[in-house]
């Protein structure tokens, strides 16, 4: 199937999926959290590289999986407004990654997670749309070039995993509390 070809998957990951985390920079800039964002990213990368040197990559993998469960729960339908069920479904979903082809995960990211991410981020990216688009296209182009490297070192893979973990930490600590406040504010002013 052409949609699931290796070139398509590689382009989708580097040009569409990976750059969506750049909205963290836009959020941090708008709300004054740039220093916190940089600290999270640098401390996670440094910790990851240190763990590599100590032959403890399994800790990074475990953190990556746990962070993924936490992050993807935001894509789970609101089942009777039950956050615990969302975590359960997210855990099942992340656990299933060991059994289903990775191409299907890429499709999930393309058609569920990334659009949901931009929908949730719209409140702060709409005011910085040109910069957001520029950053996403630029990062996508850079990652597309890096993606052509045949052999990834464990250090490069660690940087990728720790940047994803950093994205999730930043989202949970700074973005979602802001989003929840906005939703509550909007709900107060709804006409009943």
Coordinates of N, CA and C in Angstrom, one line a residue:
X1 N 0.9 -1.2 0.0 CA 0.0 0.0 0.0 C 0.9 1.2 0.0
X2 N 0.6 2.2 -0.9 CA 1.5 3.4 -1.1 C 1.5 4.2 0.2
X3 N 0.3 4.4 0.8 CA 0.2 5.2 2.0 C 1.2 4.8 3.1
X4 N 1.4 3.5 3.2 CA 2.2 3.0 4.3 C 3.6 2.6 3.8
X5 N 4.1 3.2 2.7 CA 5.4 2.9 2.2 C 6.5 3.5 3.1
X6 N 7.7 2.9 3.1 CA 8.7 3.4 4.0 C 9.0 4.9 3.7
X7 N 9.1 5.3 2.4 CA 9.4 6.8 2.2 C 8.3 7.7 2.7
X8 N 7.0 7.2 2.6 CA 5.9 8.0 3.1 C 6.0 8.1 4.6
X9 N 6.3 7.0 5.3 CA 6.4 7.0 6.8 C 7.5 7.9 7.2
X10 N 8.7 7.8 6.6 CA 9.8 8.6 6.9 C 9.5 10.1 6.8
X11 N 8.9 10.5 5.7 CA 8.5 11.9 5.4 C 7.5 12.3 6.4
X12 N 6.5 11.5 6.7 CA 5.4 11.9 7.7 C 6.0 12.1 9.0
X13 N 6.9 11.3 9.5 CA 7.5 11.4 10.8 C 8.4 12.7 10.9
X14 N 9.2 12.9 9.9 CA 10.1 14.0 10.0 C 9.5 15.4 9.6
X15 N 8.6 15.4 8.7 CA 8.0 16.7 8.2 C 6.7 17.1 8.9
X16 N 6.0 16.1 9.4 CA 4.7 16.5 10.0 C 4.6 16.1 11.5
X17 N 5.0 14.9 11.9 CA 4.8 14.5 13.3 C 5.8 15.1 14.2
X18 N 7.1 15.0 13.9 CA 8.1 15.5 14.9 C 8.0 17.0 15.1
X19 N 7.8 17.8 14.1 CA 7.8 19.3 14.3 C 6.6 19.8 15.1
X20 N 5.6 19.0 15.4 CA 4.4 19.6 16.1 C 4.8 20.0 17.5
X21 N 5.9 19.5 18.0 CA 6.3 19.9 19.4 C 6.8 21.3 19.4
X22 N 7.1 22.0 18.2 CA 7.5 23.3 18.2 C 6.5 24.3 18.8
X23 N 5.3 23.9 18.9 CA 4.3 24.8 19.5 C 4.6 25.0 20.9
X24 N 5.4 24.2 21.6 CA 5.8 24.4 22.9 C 6.6 25.7 23.0
X25 N 7.5 26.0 22.0 CA 8.3 27.2 22.0 C 7.3 28.4 21.9
X26 N 6.3 28.3 21.0 CA 5.4 29.4 20.8 C 4.6 29.7 22.1
X27 N 4.2 28.6 22.8 CA 3.5 28.7 24.0 C 4.4 29.4 25.1
X28 N 5.6 28.9 25.2 CA 6.6 29.4 26.2 C 6.9 30.9 25.9
X29 N 7.0 31.2 24.7 CA 7.3 32.6 24.4 C 6.1 33.5 24.7
X30 N 4.9 33.0 24.4 CA 3.7 33.9 24.7 C 3.5 34.0 26.2
X31 N 3.7 33.0 26.9 CA 3.3 33.0 28.4 C 4.5 33.2 29.3
X32 N 5.7 33.4 28.7 CA 6.9 33.7 29.6 C 7.5 32.5 30.2
X33 N 7.5 31.4 29.5 CA 8.1 30.1 30.1 C 9.3 29.6 29.3
X34 N 9.9 30.5 28.6 CA 11.1 30.1 27.7 C 12.2 29.5 28.6
X35 N 12.5 30.1 29.7 CA 13.6 29.6 30.6 C 13.2 28.2 31.1
X36 N 11.9 28.0 31.5 CA 11.5 26.7 31.9 C 11.6 25.6 30.8
X37 N 11.2 26.0 29.6 CA 11.2 25.1 28.5 C 12.6 24.7 28.2
X38 N 13.6 25.6 28.2 CA 15.0 25.3 27.9 C 15.5 24.4 29.0
X39 N 15.2 24.7 30.3 CA 15.7 23.9 31.4 C 15.2 22.4 31.3
X40 N 13.9 22.3 30.9 CA 13.3 20.9 30.8 C 14.1 20.2 29.7
X41 N 14.2 20.8 28.5 CA 14.8 20.2 27.4 C 16.3 19.8 27.7
X42 N 17.1 20.8 28.2 CA 18.5 20.5 28.5 C 18.7 19.5 29.6
X43 N 17.9 19.5 30.6 CA 18.1 18.6 31.7 C 17.7 17.2 31.3
X44 N 16.6 17.1 30.4 CA 16.2 15.7 30.0 C 17.3 15.1 29.0
X45 N 17.8 16.0 28.1 CA 18.8 15.5 27.2 C 20.1 15.1 27.9
X46 N 20.5 15.9 28.9 CA 21.7 15.6 29.6 C 21.6 14.4 30.5
X47 N 20.4 14.2 31.1 CA 20.1 13.0 31.9 C 20.1 11.8 31.0
X48 N 19.5 11.9 29.8 CA 19.5 10.8 28.9 C 20.9 10.3 28.5
X49 N 21.7 11.3 28.1 CA 23.0 11.0 27.7 C 23.9 10.4 28.8
X50 N 23.7 10.9 30.0 CA 24.3 10.3 31.2 C 23.9 8.9 31.4
X51 N 22.6 8.6 31.3 CA 22.1 7.3 31.5 C 22.7 6.3 30.4
X52 N 22.8 6.9 29.2 CA 23.5 6.1 28.1 C 24.9 5.7 28.5
X53 N 25.6 6.6 29.0 CA 27.0 6.3 29.4 C 27.1 5.3 30.5
X54 N 26.1 5.3 31.3 CA 26.0 4.3 32.5 C 25.3 3.0 32.0
X55 N 25.1 2.8 30.7 CA 24.4 1.6 30.2 C 23.0 1.4 30.9
X56 N 22.3 2.5 31.0 CA 21.0 2.4 31.6 C 19.9 3.0 30.6
X57 N 20.0 2.7 29.4 CA 19.1 3.1 28.4 C 17.7 2.7 28.7
X58 N 17.6 1.5 29.4 CA 16.2 1.0 29.7 C 15.4 2.0 30.5
X59 N 16.1 2.8 31.3 CA 15.4 3.8 32.1 C 14.7 4.9 31.2
X60 N 15.5 5.2 30.1 CA 14.9 6.2 29.2 C 13.7 5.6 28.5
X61 N 13.8 4.3 28.1 CA 12.7 3.6 27.4 C 11.5 3.6 28.3
X62 N 11.7 3.2 29.6 CA 10.6 3.2 30.5 C 9.9 4.5 30.7
X63 N 10.7 5.6 30.9 CA 10.2 6.9 31.0 C 9.4 7.3 29.7
X64 N 10.0 7.0 28.6 CA 9.4 7.3 27.3 C 8.0 6.6 27.2
X65 N 7.9 5.4 27.6 CA 6.6 4.7 27.5 C 5.6 5.3 28.5
X66 N 6.0 5.5 29.7 CA 5.1 6.1 30.7 C 4.7 7.5 30.3
X67 N 5.6 8.3 29.8 CA 5.2 9.7 29.3 C 4.2 9.6 28.2
X68 N 4.4 8.6 27.3 CA 3.5 8.4 26.2 C 2.1 8.1 26.6
X69 N 2.0 7.2 27.6 CA 0.7 6.9 28.2 C 0.0 8.2 28.7
X70 N 0.7 9.0 29.4 CA 0.2 10.2 30.0 C -0.2 11.2 28.9
X71 N 0.6 11.3 27.8 CA 0.4 12.2 26.7 C -0.8 11.8 25.9
X72 N -0.9 10.5 25.5 CA -1.9 10.1 24.6 C -3.3 10.0 25.2
X73 N -3.3 10.0 26.6 CA -4.6 10.0 27.2 C -5.5 11.2 26.8
X74 N -4.8 12.3 26.4 CA -5.5 13.5 25.9 C -6.2 13.3 24.6
X75 N -5.8 12.2 23.9 CA -6.5 11.9 22.6 C -7.6 10.9 22.8
X76 N -7.7 10.3 24.0 CA -8.8 9.3 24.2 C -10.1 10.1 24.4
X77 N -11.2 9.4 23.9 CA -12.5 10.1 24.0 C -12.9 10.2 25.5
X78 N -13.6 11.3 25.8 CA -14.0 11.5 27.2 C -15.1 10.5 27.5
X79 N -14.7 9.3 28.0 CA -15.6 8.3 28.3 C -16.3 8.6 29.7
X80 N -17.5 9.1 29.6 CA -18.2 9.4 30.8 C -17.4 10.4 31.7
X81 N -16.6 11.2 31.1 CA -15.7 12.1 31.8 C -14.8 11.4 32.8
X82 N -14.4 10.2 32.5 CA -13.6 9.4 33.4 C -12.2 9.4 33.0
X83 N -11.4 10.1 33.7 CA -9.9 10.3 33.4 C -9.2 8.9 33.6
X84 N -9.6 8.2 34.6 CA -9.0 6.9 34.8 C -9.2 5.9 33.6
X85 N -10.4 5.9 33.1 CA -10.6 5.1 31.9 C -9.7 5.6 30.7
X86 N -9.6 6.9 30.6 CA -8.7 7.5 29.5 C -7.3 6.9 29.7
X87 N -6.8 6.9 30.9 CA -5.4 6.4 31.2 C -5.4 4.9 30.8
X88 N -6.4 4.2 31.2 CA -6.5 2.7 30.9 C -6.4 2.5 29.4
X89 N -7.3 3.2 28.6 CA -7.3 3.1 27.2 C -5.9 3.5 26.6
X90 N -5.3 4.6 27.1 CA -4.0 5.0 26.6 C -3.0 4.0 26.9
X91 N -3.0 3.4 28.1 CA -2.1 2.3 28.4 C -2.2 1.1 27.5
X92 N -3.4 0.7 27.2 CA -3.7 -0.4 26.2 C -3.1 0.0 24.9
X93 N -3.4 1.2 24.5 CA -2.9 1.7 23.2 C -1.4 1.7 23.1
X94 N -0.7 2.3 24.1 CA 0.8 2.3 24.0 C 1.3 0.9 24.1
X95 N 0.7 0.0 24.9 CA 1.1 -1.4 25.0 C 1.0 -2.1 23.7
X96 N -0.1 -1.8 22.9 CA -0.3 -2.5 21.7 C 0.8 -2.1 20.6
X97 N 1.6 -1.1 20.9 CA 2.6 -0.7 19.9 C 3.6 -1.9 19.6
X98 N 3.7 -2.8 20.6 CA 4.6 -3.9 20.4 C 4.1 -5.0 19.5
X99 N 2.8 -4.9 19.2 CA 2.1 -5.9 18.4 C 1.6 -5.4 17.0
X100 N 1.3 -4.2 16.9 CA 0.8 -3.7 15.6 C 2.0 -3.0 14.8
X101 N 1.9 -3.1 13.5 CA 2.9 -2.4 12.7 C 3.1 -1.0 13.0
X102 N 4.3 -0.5 13.0 CA 4.6 0.9 13.3 C 3.9 1.9 12.4
X103 N 3.6 1.4 11.1 CA 3.0 2.3 10.2 C 1.6 2.7 10.6
X104 N 0.9 1.9 11.4 CA -0.4 2.2 11.9 C -0.3 3.3 13.0
X105 N 0.8 3.2 13.7 CA 1.0 4.3 14.7 C 1.2 5.6 14.0
X106 N 2.0 5.6 12.9 CA 2.2 6.8 12.2 C 0.8 7.4 11.7
X107 N 0.0 6.5 11.2 CA -1.4 7.0 10.8 C -2.1 7.6 11.9
X108 N -2.1 7.0 13.1 CA -2.7 7.5 14.3 C -2.2 8.9 14.6
X109 N -0.9 9.1 14.5 CA -0.2 10.4 14.8 C -0.7 11.4 13.8
X110 N -0.7 11.0 12.5 CA -1.1 11.9 11.4 C -2.6 12.3 11.5
X111 N -3.5 11.4 11.8 CA -4.9 11.7 11.7 C -5.6 11.9 13.0
X112 N -4.9 11.6 14.1 CA -5.6 11.8 15.4 C -4.7 12.7 16.3
X113 N -3.5 12.3 16.7 CA -2.8 13.1 17.7 C -2.3 14.5 17.2
X114 N -1.7 14.6 16.0 CA -1.2 15.9 15.6 C -2.3 16.8 15.3
X115 N -3.4 16.4 14.6 CA -4.5 17.4 14.5 C -5.1 17.8 15.9
X116 N -5.3 16.8 16.8 CA -5.8 17.2 18.1 C -4.8 18.1 18.8
X117 N -3.5 17.9 18.7 CA -2.5 18.8 19.3 C -2.7 20.3 18.8
X118 N -2.8 20.4 17.4 CA -3.0 21.7 16.9 C -4.3 22.4 17.3
X119 N -5.3 21.5 17.4 CA -6.7 22.0 17.8 C -6.5 22.6 19.2
X120 N -5.9 21.9 20.1 CA -5.7 22.4 21.5 C -4.7 23.6 21.6
X121 N -3.8 23.6 20.6 CA -2.8 24.7 20.7 C -3.3 26.0 19.9
X122 N -4.4 25.9 19.3 CA -4.8 27.0 18.4 C -4.9 28.3 19.2
X123 N -5.4 28.3 20.4 CA -5.5 29.5 21.2 C -4.2 30.3 21.3
X124 N -3.1 29.7 21.3 CA -1.8 30.4 21.4 C -1.0 30.5 20.1
X125 N -1.3 29.6 19.2 CA -0.5 29.7 17.9 C -1.2 30.6 16.9
X126 N -2.5 30.9 17.1 CA -3.2 31.8 16.1 C -2.6 33.2 16.1
X127 N -2.1 33.6 17.3 CA -1.5 34.9 17.4 C -0.1 35.0 16.8
X128 N 0.5 33.8 16.6 CA 1.9 33.7 16.1 C 1.9 32.7 15.0
X129 N 1.0 32.8 14.1 CA 0.8 31.8 13.0 C 2.0 31.8 12.1
X130 N 2.5 32.9 11.7 CA 3.6 32.9 10.7 C 4.8 32.3 11.3
X131 N 5.1 32.7 12.6 CA 6.3 32.1 13.3 C 6.2 30.6 13.5
X132 N 4.9 30.2 13.8 CA 4.7 28.7 14.0 C 4.9 28.0 12.7
X133 N 4.3 28.5 11.6 CA 4.5 27.8 10.3 C 5.9 27.8 9.9
X134 N 6.6 28.9 10.1 CA 8.1 28.9 9.7 C 8.8 27.9 10.5
X135 N 8.6 27.8 11.9 CA 9.4 26.9 12.7 C 9.1 25.4 12.3
X136 N 7.8 25.1 12.1 CA 7.4 23.8 11.7 C 8.0 23.3 10.4
X137 N 7.9 24.2 9.4 CA 8.5 23.9 8.1 C 10.0 23.8 8.2
X138 N 10.7 24.7 8.9 CA 12.1 24.6 9.1 C 12.6 23.4 9.8
X139 N 12.0 23.0 10.9 CA 12.3 21.8 11.7 C 12.0 20.6 10.8
X140 N 10.9 20.6 10.1 CA 10.6 19.5 9.2 C 11.6 19.3 8.2
X141 N 12.1 20.3 7.6 CA 13.2 20.2 6.5 C 14.5 19.7 7.1
X142 N 14.8 20.2 8.3 CA 16.1 19.7 8.9 C 16.0 18.3 9.3
X143 N 14.8 17.9 9.9 CA 14.6 16.5 10.3 C 14.6 15.6 9.1
X144 N 14.0 16.1 8.0 CA 14.0 15.3 6.7 C 15.4 14.9 6.3
X145 N 16.3 15.9 6.4 CA 17.7 15.6 6.0 C 18.4 14.6 7.0
X146 N 18.1 14.8 8.3 CA 18.7 13.9 9.3 C 18.1 12.5 9.1
X147 N 16.9 12.4 8.7 CA 16.2 11.2 8.6 C 16.8 10.3 7.5
X148 N 17.6 10.9 6.6 CA 18.3 10.1 5.6 C 19.5 9.4 6.1
X149 N 19.9 9.7 7.3 CA 21.1 9.0 7.9 C 20.7 7.5 8.1
X150 N 21.5 6.6 7.7 CA 21.1 5.2 7.8 C 21.3 4.6 9.2
X151 N 22.3 5.0 9.8 CA 22.6 4.4 11.2 C 22.4 5.5 12.2
X152 N 21.4 5.3 13.1 CA 21.2 6.2 14.2 C 22.1 5.7 15.4
X153 N 22.8 6.6 16.0 CA 23.6 6.2 17.2 C 22.6 6.2 18.3
X154 N 23.0 5.5 19.4 CA 22.2 5.5 20.6 C 22.0 6.9 21.2
X155 N 23.1 7.7 21.1 CA 23.0 9.1 21.6 C 21.9 9.9 20.8
X156 N 21.9 9.7 19.5 CA 20.9 10.4 18.7 C 19.5 9.9 19.1
X157 N 19.3 8.6 19.2 CA 18.0 8.1 19.6 C 17.6 8.6 21.0
X158 N 18.6 8.7 21.9 CA 18.3 9.2 23.2 C 17.9 10.6 23.2
X159 N 18.5 11.4 22.3 CA 18.1 12.8 22.2 C 16.7 12.9 21.7
X160 N 16.3 12.1 20.7 CA 14.9 12.1 20.2 C 14.0 11.7 21.3
X161 N 14.2 10.6 22.0 CA 13.4 10.1 23.1 C 13.2 11.2 24.2
X162 N 14.4 11.8 24.6 CA 14.3 12.7 25.7 C 13.6 14.0 25.3
X163 N 13.7 14.4 24.0 CA 13.0 15.6 23.5 C 11.5 15.3 23.6
X164 N 11.1 14.1 23.2 CA 9.7 13.8 23.3 C 9.2 13.8 24.7
X165 N 10.0 13.2 25.6 CA 9.6 13.3 27.0 C 9.6 14.7 27.5
X166 N 10.5 15.6 27.1 CA 10.5 17.0 27.4 C 9.2 17.7 27.0
X167 N 8.8 17.4 25.7 CA 7.6 17.9 25.2 C 6.4 17.5 26.1
X168 N 6.4 16.3 26.5 CA 5.2 15.8 27.3 C 5.3 16.5 28.7
X169 N 6.4 16.6 29.3 CA 6.6 17.3 30.6 C 6.1 18.8 30.5
X170 N 6.6 19.4 29.4 CA 6.2 20.8 29.3 C 4.7 21.0 29.1
X171 N 4.1 20.1 28.2 CA 2.7 20.2 28.0 C 1.9 20.0 29.3
X172 N 2.3 18.9 30.0 CA 1.6 18.6 31.3 C 1.7 19.7 32.3
X173 N 2.9 20.3 32.4 CA 3.1 21.3 33.5 C 2.7 22.7 33.1
X174 N 2.8 23.1 31.9 CA 2.5 24.5 31.5 C 1.4 24.7 30.5
X175 N 1.2 23.8 29.6 CA 0.2 24.0 28.5 C -1.2 23.6 29.0
X176 N -1.4 22.4 29.5 CA -2.7 21.9 29.9 C -3.3 22.6 31.0
X177 N -2.6 23.1 32.0 CA -3.2 23.9 33.1 C -3.8 25.2 32.5
X178 N -3.1 25.8 31.5 CA -3.6 27.0 30.8 C -4.8 26.7 30.0
X179 N -4.8 25.6 29.3 CA -5.9 25.2 28.5 C -7.2 24.9 29.4
X180 N -7.0 24.2 30.5 CA -8.1 24.0 31.4 C -8.7 25.3 31.9
X181 N -7.9 26.2 32.3 CA -8.4 27.5 32.7 C -9.2 28.2 31.6
X182 N -8.7 28.1 30.4 CA -9.4 28.7 29.3 C -10.8 28.1 29.1
X183 N -10.8 26.8 29.1 CA -12.1 26.0 28.9 C -13.1 26.4 30.1
X184 N -12.6 26.4 31.3 CA -13.5 26.8 32.4 C -14.0 28.2 32.2
X185 N -13.2 29.1 31.8 CA -13.6 30.5 31.6 C -14.6 30.6 30.5
X186 N -14.4 29.8 29.4 CA -15.4 29.8 28.3 C -16.7 29.2 28.7
X187 N -16.7 28.1 29.6 CA -17.9 27.5 30.0 C -18.7 28.4 30.9
X188 N -18.0 29.3 31.7 CA -18.8 30.2 32.6 C -19.6 31.2 31.8
X189 N -19.1 31.5 30.6 CA -19.8 32.6 29.8 C -20.7 32.0 28.7
X190 N -20.9 30.7 28.7 CA -21.8 30.1 27.8 C -23.3 30.4 28.1
X191 N -24.1 30.6 27.1 CA -25.5 30.9 27.3 C -26.2 29.5 27.6
X192 N -27.0 29.5 28.6 CA -27.6 28.2 29.0 C -29.0 28.2 28.5

